[in-house]
Short mmCIF file of C-alpha atoms and ligand atoms in Angstrom, two decimals:
data_model
loop_
_atom_site.label_atom_id
_atom_site.label_comp_id
_atom_site.label_asym_id
_atom_site.label_seq_id
_atom_site.Cartn_x
_atom_site.Cartn_y
_atom_site.Cartn_z
CA MET A 1 112.70 26.54 98.37
CA SER A 2 115.95 25.66 96.66
CA PRO A 3 117.02 27.56 93.52
CA ASN A 4 116.45 24.35 91.52
CA ASP A 5 112.70 24.61 91.96
CA SER A 6 110.83 26.47 89.28
CA TYR A 7 110.09 29.90 90.68
CA SER A 8 110.81 33.52 89.92
CA VAL A 9 110.51 36.72 91.95
CA LYS A 10 109.87 40.21 90.66
CA ALA A 11 109.04 43.57 92.24
CA HIS A 12 105.27 44.15 92.31
CA ALA A 13 104.11 46.50 89.55
CA LYS A 14 102.18 48.81 91.93
CA PHE A 15 103.21 48.16 95.53
CA ASP A 16 106.64 49.27 96.74
CA GLY A 17 108.23 46.64 98.97
CA ILE A 18 105.97 43.82 97.74
CA TYR A 19 107.11 41.09 95.35
CA THR A 20 105.29 38.70 93.07
CA ILE A 21 106.58 35.17 93.52
CA THR A 22 105.66 32.84 90.68
CA VAL A 23 105.84 29.12 91.45
CA ASP A 24 104.98 26.66 88.70
CA GLY A 25 102.90 29.34 86.95
CA ASN A 26 100.99 30.44 90.12
CA ASP A 27 101.49 33.92 91.58
CA PHE A 28 101.87 34.66 95.31
CA LEU A 29 102.69 37.86 97.16
CA GLY A 30 105.85 38.14 99.23
CA THR A 31 108.20 40.51 101.03
CA LYS A 32 112.00 40.64 101.13
CA ASN A 33 113.20 38.86 104.27
CA LEU A 34 114.87 41.25 106.71
CA VAL A 35 116.33 38.21 108.50
CA PRO A 36 117.38 35.80 105.74
CA GLY A 37 117.30 32.12 106.61
CA THR A 38 114.48 32.57 109.14
CA ASP A 39 110.77 32.00 108.62
CA VAL A 40 108.22 33.38 111.10
CA TYR A 41 105.08 31.22 110.77
CA GLY A 42 106.10 28.36 108.48
CA GLU A 43 105.87 30.42 105.28
CA ARG A 44 107.92 29.40 102.25
CA LEU A 45 111.24 31.15 101.66
CA PHE A 46 112.62 31.83 98.17
CA LYS A 47 116.26 32.65 97.54
CA VAL A 48 117.32 34.76 94.56
CA GLY A 49 121.01 35.69 94.48
CA PRO A 50 121.89 37.44 97.76
CA ASN A 51 118.21 38.10 98.64
CA GLU A 52 115.52 35.98 100.19
CA TYR A 53 111.75 36.46 99.92
CA ARG A 54 108.97 35.28 102.26
CA GLU A 55 105.61 34.21 100.93
CA TRP A 56 102.81 36.34 102.45
CA ASN A 57 99.80 34.14 103.21
CA PRO A 58 96.41 35.89 102.69
CA ASN A 59 94.68 33.29 104.86
CA ARG A 60 96.88 34.32 107.79
CA SER A 61 97.05 38.07 107.19
CA LYS A 62 94.13 40.40 106.45
CA MET A 63 96.50 42.99 105.00
CA CYS A 64 97.68 40.48 102.44
CA ALA A 65 94.06 39.43 101.79
CA TYR A 66 93.20 43.09 101.09
CA LEU A 67 96.00 43.35 98.53
CA ARG A 68 95.02 40.02 96.95
CA LYS A 69 91.44 41.28 96.65
CA SER A 70 92.73 44.20 94.53
CA GLY A 71 92.76 46.67 97.40
CA LYS A 72 93.63 49.93 95.70
CA GLU A 73 95.11 51.89 98.58
CA TYR A 74 98.76 51.16 99.37
CA TYR A 75 100.50 53.43 101.86
CA TYR A 76 103.59 51.53 103.01
CA LYS A 77 107.07 52.95 102.48
CA GLU A 78 110.55 52.06 103.60
CA GLY A 79 111.52 54.06 106.70
CA MET A 80 107.99 54.86 107.86
CA SER A 81 106.62 54.54 111.40
CA ILE A 82 103.58 52.34 112.06
CA LEU A 83 101.39 51.92 115.13
CA TYR A 84 100.00 48.38 114.92
CA LEU A 85 97.00 47.61 117.17
CA GLY A 86 96.26 43.92 117.77
CA ALA A 87 99.70 42.56 116.89
CA ALA A 88 98.89 39.00 118.11
CA ASN A 89 101.92 36.75 117.62
CA GLY A 90 103.35 38.88 114.85
CA THR A 91 102.38 37.31 111.53
CA THR A 92 101.38 40.49 109.70
CA VAL A 93 103.78 42.61 111.78
CA SER A 94 106.66 40.52 110.39
CA HIS A 95 105.80 41.36 106.78
CA LEU A 96 105.36 45.05 107.56
CA SER A 97 108.75 44.86 109.28
CA ASP A 98 110.23 43.58 106.00
CA ILE A 99 108.61 46.46 104.09
CA VAL A 100 109.56 49.38 106.36
CA GLY A 101 113.07 47.95 106.65
CA LYS A 102 115.85 48.81 109.08
CA THR A 103 115.09 52.53 109.04
CA GLY A 104 111.39 52.06 109.84
CA ARG A 105 109.62 51.38 113.16
CA ILE A 106 106.59 49.38 114.17
CA TYR A 107 105.03 49.94 117.59
CA ALA A 108 103.25 46.62 118.10
CA VAL A 109 100.45 46.82 120.70
CA GLU A 110 98.87 43.63 122.03
CA PHE A 111 96.98 43.02 125.27
CA SER A 112 97.41 39.24 125.49
CA ALA A 113 100.65 38.54 127.35
CA ARG A 114 100.84 35.09 125.83
CA SER A 115 100.54 36.35 122.23
CA LEU A 116 103.03 39.13 122.84
CA ARG A 117 105.52 36.68 124.38
CA GLU A 118 105.25 34.58 121.22
CA LEU A 119 105.73 37.69 119.08
CA VAL A 120 108.89 38.56 120.99
CA GLN A 121 110.22 35.01 120.61
CA ARG A 122 109.54 34.96 116.87
CA LEU A 123 110.63 38.49 116.02
CA SER A 124 113.40 39.34 118.49
CA SER A 125 116.01 39.60 115.72
CA ARG A 126 114.00 42.34 114.01
CA GLU A 127 115.20 45.59 115.53
CA ASN A 128 112.48 47.70 113.89
CA ILE A 129 109.70 46.25 116.09
CA ILE A 130 108.86 47.75 119.49
CA PRO A 131 106.50 45.32 121.28
CA MET A 132 104.08 46.77 123.85
CA LEU A 133 101.83 44.94 126.27
CA ALA A 134 98.92 47.38 126.39
CA ASP A 135 95.19 47.81 125.92
CA ALA A 136 94.51 49.62 122.65
CA THR A 137 91.25 51.03 124.06
CA LYS A 138 93.39 53.18 126.38
CA PRO A 139 95.90 55.07 124.22
CA ALA A 140 96.81 57.36 127.14
CA GLN A 141 98.43 54.33 128.84
CA TYR A 142 101.09 53.96 126.12
CA ARG A 143 101.30 57.58 124.93
CA SER A 144 104.61 58.13 126.71
CA LEU A 145 106.13 55.02 125.10
CA ILE A 146 105.66 56.32 121.55
CA PRO A 147 107.89 59.38 121.16
CA GLU A 148 106.51 60.51 117.79
CA GLN A 149 103.41 61.02 115.66
CA VAL A 150 103.27 57.99 113.36
CA ASP A 151 102.83 57.81 109.57
CA LEU A 152 100.31 54.98 109.63
CA ILE A 153 97.99 53.12 112.00
CA TYR A 154 97.03 49.52 111.30
CA GLN A 155 94.29 47.99 113.42
CA ASP A 156 93.08 44.39 113.65
CA VAL A 157 91.69 43.84 117.13
CA ALA A 158 88.41 41.93 116.59
CA GLN A 159 86.44 43.46 119.44
CA PRO A 160 83.10 45.31 119.77
CA GLU A 161 84.15 48.97 119.59
CA GLN A 162 86.62 48.62 116.72
CA SER A 163 86.05 51.93 114.97
CA LYS A 164 85.92 54.04 118.12
CA LEU A 165 89.20 52.47 119.17
CA LEU A 166 90.74 53.40 115.82
CA VAL A 167 89.49 56.98 116.04
CA ASP A 168 90.89 57.40 119.59
CA ASN A 169 94.31 56.18 118.43
CA ILE A 170 94.23 58.34 115.30
CA GLN A 171 93.50 61.40 117.43
CA THR A 172 96.36 60.55 119.77
CA PHE A 173 99.09 59.27 117.43
CA LEU A 174 98.54 59.86 113.71
CA LYS A 175 100.41 62.73 112.06
CA PRO A 176 98.52 65.13 109.73
CA GLY A 177 98.16 63.53 106.31
CA GLY A 178 98.71 60.09 107.89
CA ALA A 179 97.06 56.88 106.70
CA PHE A 180 95.14 54.07 108.35
CA TYR A 181 93.87 50.57 107.71
CA ILE A 182 91.33 48.77 109.85
CA ALA A 183 90.17 45.16 109.54
CA ILE A 184 86.57 44.92 110.77
CA LYS A 185 85.06 41.60 111.76
CA SER A 186 81.26 41.90 111.85
CA ARG A 187 80.85 38.87 114.15
CA SER A 188 82.94 40.55 116.84
CA ILE A 189 80.45 43.42 116.87
CA ASP A 190 77.03 41.71 116.58
CA VAL A 191 76.29 38.22 115.23
CA THR A 192 72.57 38.99 114.90
CA VAL A 193 72.96 41.87 112.42
CA GLU A 194 73.75 41.59 108.68
CA PRO A 195 77.49 42.17 108.17
CA GLU A 196 76.88 44.92 105.57
CA VAL A 197 74.79 46.93 108.06
CA ILE A 198 77.59 46.70 110.62
CA PHE A 199 80.26 47.68 108.10
CA GLN A 200 78.33 50.80 107.08
CA LYS A 201 77.81 51.76 110.72
CA GLU A 202 81.50 51.37 111.52
CA ARG A 203 82.45 53.33 108.41
CA ALA A 204 80.14 56.15 109.51
CA ILE A 205 81.88 56.32 112.93
CA ILE A 206 85.25 56.74 111.21
CA GLU A 207 83.94 59.37 108.77
CA LYS A 208 82.10 61.28 111.48
CA ALA A 209 85.44 61.71 113.23
CA GLY A 210 86.72 63.55 110.14
CA CYS A 211 88.72 60.66 108.63
CA ASN A 212 88.55 60.12 104.90
CA VAL A 213 87.54 56.55 104.01
CA ILE A 214 88.95 55.83 100.55
CA ASP A 215 88.41 52.11 100.11
CA MET A 216 86.29 49.49 101.86
CA ARG A 217 86.77 45.93 100.67
CA ASP A 218 85.35 42.54 101.53
CA ILE A 219 88.24 40.11 102.01
CA ALA A 220 86.33 36.81 101.58
CA PRO A 221 87.20 34.04 100.94
CA PHE A 222 90.43 34.65 102.86
CA SER A 223 88.50 35.88 105.94
CA GLU A 224 84.70 35.62 105.91
CA ASP A 225 82.52 38.48 107.25
CA HIS A 226 85.45 40.89 107.26
CA VAL A 227 86.20 44.12 105.45
CA VAL A 228 89.38 46.14 105.37
CA ILE A 229 88.93 49.91 105.30
CA ALA A 230 91.76 52.12 104.05
CA GLY A 231 91.91 55.87 104.40
CA LYS A 232 93.72 59.05 105.34
CA ILE A 233 93.30 62.07 107.56
CA ALA A 234 93.68 65.68 106.46
C1 SAM B 301 92.70 38.84 114.80
S1 SAM B 301 93.99 38.95 115.96
C2 SAM B 301 95.23 39.89 115.13
C3 SAM B 301 96.02 39.17 114.06
C4 SAM B 301 97.19 40.00 113.60
N1 SAM B 301 96.77 41.36 113.32
C5 SAM B 301 97.88 39.44 112.38
O1 SAM B 301 97.40 39.67 111.25
O2 SAM B 301 98.93 38.80 112.51
C6 SAM B 301 93.37 40.14 117.08
C7 SAM B 301 94.32 40.46 118.22
O3 SAM B 301 93.87 41.64 118.87
C8 SAM B 301 94.15 41.52 120.24
N2 SAM B 301 93.32 42.50 120.95
C9 SAM B 301 91.96 42.49 121.10
N3 SAM B 301 91.57 43.56 121.80
C10 SAM B 301 92.70 44.28 122.09
C11 SAM B 301 92.94 45.48 122.81
N4 SAM B 301 91.93 46.19 123.35
N5 SAM B 301 94.21 45.92 122.91
C12 SAM B 301 95.23 45.23 122.36
N6 SAM B 301 95.06 44.07 121.68
C13 SAM B 301 93.81 43.61 121.55
C14 SAM B 301 93.83 40.06 120.55
O4 SAM B 301 94.45 39.63 121.75
C15 SAM B 301 94.35 39.36 119.30
O5 SAM B 301 95.68 38.94 119.47
#
């Protein structure tokens, strides 16, 4: 949007690296664009002095939906390393790339060659993203490509064994004291069972593996039949 439109941008009161963009009295979340002048998925751009901000759409990103639904756990920091499972074509990855900045790294795992190709096309100017064509159910396959224990794992894969997959990756890649988020879609697990029953079962799998679940939040109406779980390991 041009500076003549009526908007303002200010740093979010609680979340480092997130901004509140107010347009005609309505608030939106945004991140500071690492590649000014370029949008990733058609989101609005807002210029303020030398900086540019990208609107973060909660209907396109479950992480943003979690924050919009007053998710209380926020673990992102500039410079951190993230293992992202289910990167798709890079919508949420792009905002996390803004937040971790040039000193951070995002290992973006996706098993659809077509989605990953699109991610690479959209995000090639972002040097903090390392795209990987791999199956997140087999962490041993990409172990040698990730030369560190990461600070955070983000998972959004929409497939039957979502929590087991998270636990396997936590055990392989997450550093002690590290954090995780997982978006769970009940319909990807079993359409015949009440979503709440599925969410509790998945939560139990994560807790049984010794991970501390701190927040579990329904993210409707942005994504129906989904929760985002946030937590840490010892
Ligand atoms: C709901 S989409 C992810 C959207 C993305 N997280 C975002 O917010 O921009 C789920 C993605 O997980 C990928 N996926 C599913 N199973 C996977 C697996 N075992 N390994 C890697 N990617 C997987 C799918 O191909 C799909 O692109």
